[in-house]
Coordinates of C-alpha atoms and ligand atoms in Angstrom, one line a residue:
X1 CA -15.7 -7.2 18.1
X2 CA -14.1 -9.4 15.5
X3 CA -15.6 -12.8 14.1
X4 CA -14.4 -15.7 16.4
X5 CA -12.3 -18.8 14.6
X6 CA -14.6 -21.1 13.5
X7 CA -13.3 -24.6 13.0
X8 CA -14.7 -25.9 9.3
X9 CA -14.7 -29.7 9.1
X10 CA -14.8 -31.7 6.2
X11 CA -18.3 -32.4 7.1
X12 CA -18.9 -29.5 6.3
X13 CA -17.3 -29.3 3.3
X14 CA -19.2 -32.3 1.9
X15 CA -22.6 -29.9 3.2
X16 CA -21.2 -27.0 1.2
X17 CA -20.7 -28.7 -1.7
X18 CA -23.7 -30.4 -1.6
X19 CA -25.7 -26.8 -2.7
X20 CA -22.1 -24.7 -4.6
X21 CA -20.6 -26.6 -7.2
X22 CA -18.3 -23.1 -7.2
X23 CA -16.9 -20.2 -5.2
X24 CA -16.6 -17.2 -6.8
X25 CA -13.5 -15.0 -5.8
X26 CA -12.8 -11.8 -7.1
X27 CA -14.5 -12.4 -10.7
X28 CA -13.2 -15.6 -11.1
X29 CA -15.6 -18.8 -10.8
X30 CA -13.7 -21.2 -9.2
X31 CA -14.7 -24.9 -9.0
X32 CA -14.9 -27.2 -5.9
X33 CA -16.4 -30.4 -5.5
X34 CA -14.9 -32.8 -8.1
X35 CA -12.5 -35.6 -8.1
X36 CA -8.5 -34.2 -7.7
X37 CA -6.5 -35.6 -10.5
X38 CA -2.9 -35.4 -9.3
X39 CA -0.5 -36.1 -11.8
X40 CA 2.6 -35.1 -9.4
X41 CA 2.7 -34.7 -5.8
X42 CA 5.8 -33.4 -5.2
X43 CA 8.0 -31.8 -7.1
X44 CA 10.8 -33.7 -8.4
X45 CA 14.4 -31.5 -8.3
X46 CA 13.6 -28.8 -5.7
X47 CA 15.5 -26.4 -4.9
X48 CA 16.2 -23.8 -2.1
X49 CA 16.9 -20.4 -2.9
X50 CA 20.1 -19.2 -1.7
X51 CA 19.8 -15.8 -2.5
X52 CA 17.6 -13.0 -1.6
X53 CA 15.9 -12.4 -5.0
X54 CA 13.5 -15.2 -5.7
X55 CA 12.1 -15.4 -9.4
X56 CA 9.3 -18.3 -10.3
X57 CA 8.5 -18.0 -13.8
X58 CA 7.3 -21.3 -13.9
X59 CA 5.0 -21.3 -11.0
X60 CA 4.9 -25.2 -9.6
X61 CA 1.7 -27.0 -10.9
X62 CA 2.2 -30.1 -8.2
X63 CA -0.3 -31.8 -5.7
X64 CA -3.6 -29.7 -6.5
X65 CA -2.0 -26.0 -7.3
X66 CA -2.5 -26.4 -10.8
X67 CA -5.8 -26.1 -9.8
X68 CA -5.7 -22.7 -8.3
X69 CA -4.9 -20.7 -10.7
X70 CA -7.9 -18.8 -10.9
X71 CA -7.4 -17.6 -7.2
X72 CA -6.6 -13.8 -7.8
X73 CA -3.3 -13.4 -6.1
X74 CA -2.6 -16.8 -4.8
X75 CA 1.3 -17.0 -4.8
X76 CA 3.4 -19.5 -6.4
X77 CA 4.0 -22.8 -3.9
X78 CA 7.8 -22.2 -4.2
X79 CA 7.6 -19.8 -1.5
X80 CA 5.9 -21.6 1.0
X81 CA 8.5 -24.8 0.3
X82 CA 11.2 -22.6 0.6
X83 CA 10.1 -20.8 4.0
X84 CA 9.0 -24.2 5.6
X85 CA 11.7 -26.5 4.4
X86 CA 14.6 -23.2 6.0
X87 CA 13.0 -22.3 9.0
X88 CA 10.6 -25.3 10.6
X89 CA 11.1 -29.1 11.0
X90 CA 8.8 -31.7 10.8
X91 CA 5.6 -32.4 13.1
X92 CA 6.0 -28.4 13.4
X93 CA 2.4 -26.1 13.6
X94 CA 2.9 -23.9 10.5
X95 CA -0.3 -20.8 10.8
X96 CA -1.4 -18.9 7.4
X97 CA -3.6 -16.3 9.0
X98 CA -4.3 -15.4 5.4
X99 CA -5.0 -18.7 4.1
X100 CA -7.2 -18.4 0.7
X101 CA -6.6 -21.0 -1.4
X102 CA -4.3 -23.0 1.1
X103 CA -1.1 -23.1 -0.8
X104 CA 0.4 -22.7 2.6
X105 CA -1.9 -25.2 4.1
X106 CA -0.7 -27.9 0.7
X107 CA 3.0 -27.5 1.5
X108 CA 2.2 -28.1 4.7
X109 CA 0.5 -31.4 4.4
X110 CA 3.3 -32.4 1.7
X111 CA 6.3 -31.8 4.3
X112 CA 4.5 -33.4 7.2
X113 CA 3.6 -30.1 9.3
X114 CA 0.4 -29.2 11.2
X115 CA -1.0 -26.6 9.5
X116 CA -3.2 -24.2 10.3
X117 CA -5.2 -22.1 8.2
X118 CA -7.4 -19.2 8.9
X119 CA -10.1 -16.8 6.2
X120 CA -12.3 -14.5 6.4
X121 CA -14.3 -15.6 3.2
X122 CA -15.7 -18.9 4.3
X123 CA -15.7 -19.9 0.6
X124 CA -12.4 -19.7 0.1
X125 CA -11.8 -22.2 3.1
X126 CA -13.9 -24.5 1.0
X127 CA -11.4 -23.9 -1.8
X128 CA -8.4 -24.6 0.8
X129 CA -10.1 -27.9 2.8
X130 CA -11.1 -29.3 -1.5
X131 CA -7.5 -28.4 -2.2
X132 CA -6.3 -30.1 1.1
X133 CA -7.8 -34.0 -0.1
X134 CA -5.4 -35.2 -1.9
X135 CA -3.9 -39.2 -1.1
X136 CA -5.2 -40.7 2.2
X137 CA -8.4 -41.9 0.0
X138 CA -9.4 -38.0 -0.6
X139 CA -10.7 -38.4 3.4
X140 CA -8.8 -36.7 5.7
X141 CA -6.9 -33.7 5.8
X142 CA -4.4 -35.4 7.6
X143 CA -3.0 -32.7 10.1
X144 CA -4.7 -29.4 8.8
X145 CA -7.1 -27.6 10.4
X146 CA -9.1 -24.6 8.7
X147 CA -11.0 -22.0 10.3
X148 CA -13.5 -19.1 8.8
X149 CA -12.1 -16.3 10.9
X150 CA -10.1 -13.1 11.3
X151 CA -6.3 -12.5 11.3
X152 CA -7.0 -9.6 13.5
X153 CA -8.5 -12.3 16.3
X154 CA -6.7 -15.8 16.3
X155 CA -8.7 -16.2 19.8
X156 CA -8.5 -20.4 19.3
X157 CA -4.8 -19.8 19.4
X158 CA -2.5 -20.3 22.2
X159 CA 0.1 -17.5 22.9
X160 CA 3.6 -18.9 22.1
X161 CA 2.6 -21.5 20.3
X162 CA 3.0 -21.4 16.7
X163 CA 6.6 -22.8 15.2
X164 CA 6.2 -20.9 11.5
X165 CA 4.1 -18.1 10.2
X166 CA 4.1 -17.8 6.2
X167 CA 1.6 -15.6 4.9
X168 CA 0.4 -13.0 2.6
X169 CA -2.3 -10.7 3.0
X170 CA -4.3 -8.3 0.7
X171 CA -2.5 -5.5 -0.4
X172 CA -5.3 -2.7 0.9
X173 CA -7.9 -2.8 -1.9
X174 CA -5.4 -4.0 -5.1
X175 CA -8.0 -7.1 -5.1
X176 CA -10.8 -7.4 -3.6
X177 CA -11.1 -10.6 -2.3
X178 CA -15.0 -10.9 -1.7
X179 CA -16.3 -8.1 -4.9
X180 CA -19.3 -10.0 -5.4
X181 CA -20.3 -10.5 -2.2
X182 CA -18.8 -7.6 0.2
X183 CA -17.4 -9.2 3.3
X184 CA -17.2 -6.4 5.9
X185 CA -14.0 -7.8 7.9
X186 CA -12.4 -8.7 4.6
X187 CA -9.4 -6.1 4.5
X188 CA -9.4 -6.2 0.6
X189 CA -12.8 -4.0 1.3
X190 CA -10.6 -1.2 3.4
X191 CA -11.3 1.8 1.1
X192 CA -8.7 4.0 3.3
X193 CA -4.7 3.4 3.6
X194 CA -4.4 4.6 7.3
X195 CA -7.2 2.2 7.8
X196 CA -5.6 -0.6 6.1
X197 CA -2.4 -0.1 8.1
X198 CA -4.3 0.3 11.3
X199 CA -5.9 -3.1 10.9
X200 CA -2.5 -4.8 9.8
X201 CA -0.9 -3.5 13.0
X202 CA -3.8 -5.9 14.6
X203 CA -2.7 -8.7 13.0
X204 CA 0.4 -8.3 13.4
X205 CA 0.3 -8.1 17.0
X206 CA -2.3 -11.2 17.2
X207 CA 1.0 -12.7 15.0
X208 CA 3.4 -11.4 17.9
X209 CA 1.6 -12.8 20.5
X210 CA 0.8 -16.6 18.8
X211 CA 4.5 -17.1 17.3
X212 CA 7.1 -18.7 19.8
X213 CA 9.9 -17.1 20.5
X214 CA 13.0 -17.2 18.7
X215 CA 10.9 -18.3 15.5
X216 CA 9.8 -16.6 12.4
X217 CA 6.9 -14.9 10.2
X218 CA 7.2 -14.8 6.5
X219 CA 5.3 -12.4 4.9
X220 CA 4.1 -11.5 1.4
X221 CA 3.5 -7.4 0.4
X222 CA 4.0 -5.4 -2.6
X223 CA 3.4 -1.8 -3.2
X224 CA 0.4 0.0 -4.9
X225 CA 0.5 3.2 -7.3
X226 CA -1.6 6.3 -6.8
X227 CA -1.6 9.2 -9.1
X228 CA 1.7 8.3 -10.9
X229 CA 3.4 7.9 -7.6
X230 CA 4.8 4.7 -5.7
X231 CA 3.0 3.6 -2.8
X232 CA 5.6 2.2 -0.2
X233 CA 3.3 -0.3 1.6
X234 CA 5.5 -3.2 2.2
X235 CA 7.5 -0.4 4.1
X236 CA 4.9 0.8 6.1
X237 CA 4.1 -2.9 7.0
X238 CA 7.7 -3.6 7.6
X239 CA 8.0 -0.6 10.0
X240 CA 5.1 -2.3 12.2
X241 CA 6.7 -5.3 12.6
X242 CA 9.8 -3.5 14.1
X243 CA 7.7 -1.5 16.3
X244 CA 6.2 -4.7 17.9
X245 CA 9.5 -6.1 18.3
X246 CA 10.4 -8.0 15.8
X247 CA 13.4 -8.4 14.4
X248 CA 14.1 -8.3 10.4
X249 CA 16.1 -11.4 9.8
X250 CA 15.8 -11.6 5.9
X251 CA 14.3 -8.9 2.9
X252 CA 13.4 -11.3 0.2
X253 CA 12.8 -9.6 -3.4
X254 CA 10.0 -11.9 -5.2
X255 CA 10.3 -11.2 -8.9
X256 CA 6.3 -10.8 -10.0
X257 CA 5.5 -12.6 -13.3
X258 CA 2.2 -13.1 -15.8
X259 CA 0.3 -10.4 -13.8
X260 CA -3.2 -10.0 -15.0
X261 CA -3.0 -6.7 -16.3
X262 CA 0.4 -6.1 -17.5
X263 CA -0.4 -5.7 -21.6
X264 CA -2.7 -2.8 -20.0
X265 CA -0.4 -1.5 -17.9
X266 CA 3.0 -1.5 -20.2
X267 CA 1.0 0.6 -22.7
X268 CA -0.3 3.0 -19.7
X269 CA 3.6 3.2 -18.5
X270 CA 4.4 4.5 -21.9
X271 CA 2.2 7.4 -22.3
X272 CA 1.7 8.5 -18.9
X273 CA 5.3 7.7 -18.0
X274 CA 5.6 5.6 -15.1
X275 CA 7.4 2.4 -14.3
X276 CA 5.8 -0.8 -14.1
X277 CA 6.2 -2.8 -10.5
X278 CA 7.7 -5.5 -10.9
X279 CA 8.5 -7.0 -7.6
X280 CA 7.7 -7.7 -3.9
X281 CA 9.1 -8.0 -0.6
X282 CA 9.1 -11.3 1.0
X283 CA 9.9 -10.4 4.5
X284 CA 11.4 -12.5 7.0
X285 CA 11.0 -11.3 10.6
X286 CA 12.2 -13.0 13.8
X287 CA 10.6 -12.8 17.2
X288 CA 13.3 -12.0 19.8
X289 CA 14.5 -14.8 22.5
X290 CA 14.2 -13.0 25.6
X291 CA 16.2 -14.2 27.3
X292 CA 19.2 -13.0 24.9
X293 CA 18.7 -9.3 23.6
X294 CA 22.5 -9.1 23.0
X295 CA 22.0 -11.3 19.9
X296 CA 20.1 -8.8 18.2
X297 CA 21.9 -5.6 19.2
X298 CA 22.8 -4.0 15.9
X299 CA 19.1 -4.9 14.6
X300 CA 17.7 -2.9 17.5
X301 CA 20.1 0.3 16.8
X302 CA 19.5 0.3 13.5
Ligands
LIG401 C1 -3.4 -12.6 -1.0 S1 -4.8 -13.7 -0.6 C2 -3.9 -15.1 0.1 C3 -3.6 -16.1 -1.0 C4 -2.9 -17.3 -0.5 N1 -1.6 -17.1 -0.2 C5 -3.0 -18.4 -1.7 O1 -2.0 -18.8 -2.2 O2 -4.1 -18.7 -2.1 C6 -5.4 -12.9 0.9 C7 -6.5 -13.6 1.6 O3 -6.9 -12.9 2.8 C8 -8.2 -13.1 3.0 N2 -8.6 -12.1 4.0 C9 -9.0 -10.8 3.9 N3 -9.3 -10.2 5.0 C10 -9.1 -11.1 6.0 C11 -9.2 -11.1 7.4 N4 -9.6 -10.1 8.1 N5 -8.9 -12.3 8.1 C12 -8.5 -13.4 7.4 N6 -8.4 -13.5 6.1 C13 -8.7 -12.4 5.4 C14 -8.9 -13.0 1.7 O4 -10.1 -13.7 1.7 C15 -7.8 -13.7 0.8 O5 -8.2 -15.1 0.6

C-alpha cells in the first residue's frame, strides 16, 4: 500500500523550520527558512514557443527560482509558463505529481491557477511551500496546496478533475532524489529498469484517471546510457501513455544545457566513443473526449 496524500500546511512549515535551517537533496544543502528577496516577479518579455524544439540557455531567475538552483534536476520555469499559459486558463487546478522544488507550483501562483503539488520527500515540499511565499506578506500561499505523497496514489484527488498536468519525474536512478536519507517509495531509489517502468505505468494511470477529459499532461523524460549504448526511456514512457489511452498531441525536444557533469562526460565521449545526450522529450499527451473518438482517428491507427 502506497503512502496516503498528506496535506502540509504552512503551519507546518513554520514547525519544520523551526528545528532544519536546510534540506539536503541529492548532495546539495539547500536552504529554507529565510526572508525571499525578489528582485523580479515576473518576467518581463515572455515568450511562447512556437516550435517544437525548446532551448533555455538562460534559465529564468524570476519570483524565487533563482533560488533553486541547487535542486538536482529542477527544470527551467520556461516550461511550466509555456505549458500553462497554451493549454489552461485562469482559476484552472494545475497538478505536479512530481513537484520537488515547485517550479510548477511558482508558475502556478504567478498566472493565477490552483495548483497542486504532490512529493514523496517531505523536505522537498518544505522547499516548494518556502518557495511558494512570495507577495501576499510572505503568508499565504494563495491557491496552492502541497501534499507529502505518492504519484502512484493521488487518493485526495477526484477522478476527472484536474484541468493541467505538467510534470517531470526521476529518470529511474540518473539522480537520486533522497541519497542521504533513502526514501523507499522515492522512484529515484528503483535499482531495476522493468521496475522503474512498472511503477511509471502507476502513475500514469493515477494521471489517467485524475485528468478531465479532453485536457492535457506534460511531461518531462530524457534517456539514460548503459554500457555505451542509448537507453530509450522517454520511449518506453511514451508507449505507456498510448497504451492507457492517451493521445500524443505534441513531442517537444528540450535542448539540455550546463549539466553537472558535462566537462566529465565530453572527455569520456572522446576516448570511449560515445555521444553526449543532449536533449529531452517534453511530451504533450491528450486524454480522449469520449464522446468523439473520430477526432483522434489517425492517432489511434498509428
Ligand atoms: C525531476 S524532480 C522534479 C523537479 C521539479 N520539476 C522542479 O523543478 O523542482 C523529481 C521529483 O520526484 C520526487 N519523487 C520521487 N518519487 C516520487 C513518488 N513516488 N511520488 C512523488 N514524488 C516522487 C523526488 O523527490 C523529486 O523531487
Amino acid at each position: 500500500m502506497y503512502k496516503n496524500m498528506e496535506k502540509i500546511t504552512l503551519d507546518d512549515y513554520t514547525e519544520y523550520v523551526k528545528l532544519h535551517k536546510n534540506v539536503t537533496i541529492e548532495k546539495n544543502i539547500i536552504k529554507i527558512g529565510e526572508k525571499n528577496i525578489i528582485n523580479e516577479l515576473e518576467p518581463e518579455n515572455f515568450n511562447l514557443g512556437i516550435d517544437n524544439v525548446w532551448s533555455f540557455p538562460d534559465r529564468g531567475k524570476w519570483c524565487t527560482h533563482y533560488l533553486n538552483a541547487r535542486y538536482r534536476g529542477n527544470y527551467a520555469p520556461q516550461i511550466p509558463r509555456n505549458i500553462i499559459l497554451r493549454y489552461s486558463k485562469e482559476n484552472d487546478t494545475v497538478l505536479d505529481p512530481f513537484a520537488g522544488s515547485g517550479t510548477t507550483l511558482i508558475e502556478a501562483k504567478l498566472l493565477n491557477r490552483h495548483g497542486i503539488g504532490i512529493d514523496i520527500n517531505l523536505g522537498s515540499v518544505m522547499i516548494a511551500i518556502d518557495r511558494l511565499k512570495f507577495n501576499n506578506n510572505d503568508n499565504t500561499l494563495v491557491d496552492q496546496e502541497i501534499f507529502h505523497g505518492d504519484a502512484r496514489f493521488l487518493d485526495k484527488i477526484e477522478d476527472n478533475s484536474i484541468d493541467l498536468i505538467m510534470t517531470h519525474p526521476p529518470y529511474a536512478n540518473i539522480i537520486s532524489y533522497s541519497e542521504e536519507n533513502i526514501i523507499e517509495d522515492d522512484l529515484s531509489s528503483i535499482k531495476s529498469i522493468n521496475q522503474y517502468y512498472e511503477e511509471m505505468d502507476k502513475v500514469i494511470k493515477e494521471i489517467y484517471r485524475v485528468l478531465k477529459n479532453g485536457k492535457y499532461c506534460a511531461i518531462l523524460i530524457g534517456d539514460s546510457r548503459k554500457n555505451g549504448h542509448h537507453i530509450p526511456l522517454s520511449f518506453k514512457i511514451m508507449n505507456l501513455f498510448l497504451k492507457e489511452g492517451f493521445i500524443l498531441k505534441e513531442d517537444i525536444i528540450k535542448i539540455q544545457h550546463n549539466t553537472k557533469t558535462w566537462n566529465y562526460w565530453s572527455k569520456m565521449s572522446i576516448k570511449n566513443n560515445f555521444l553526449l545526450l543532449a536533449y529531452e522529450h517534453l511530451f504533450l499527451f491528450e486524454k480522449p473526449l469520449n464522446n468523439d473518438l473520430s477526432k483522434y482517428k489517425y492517432s489511434m491507427e498509428s
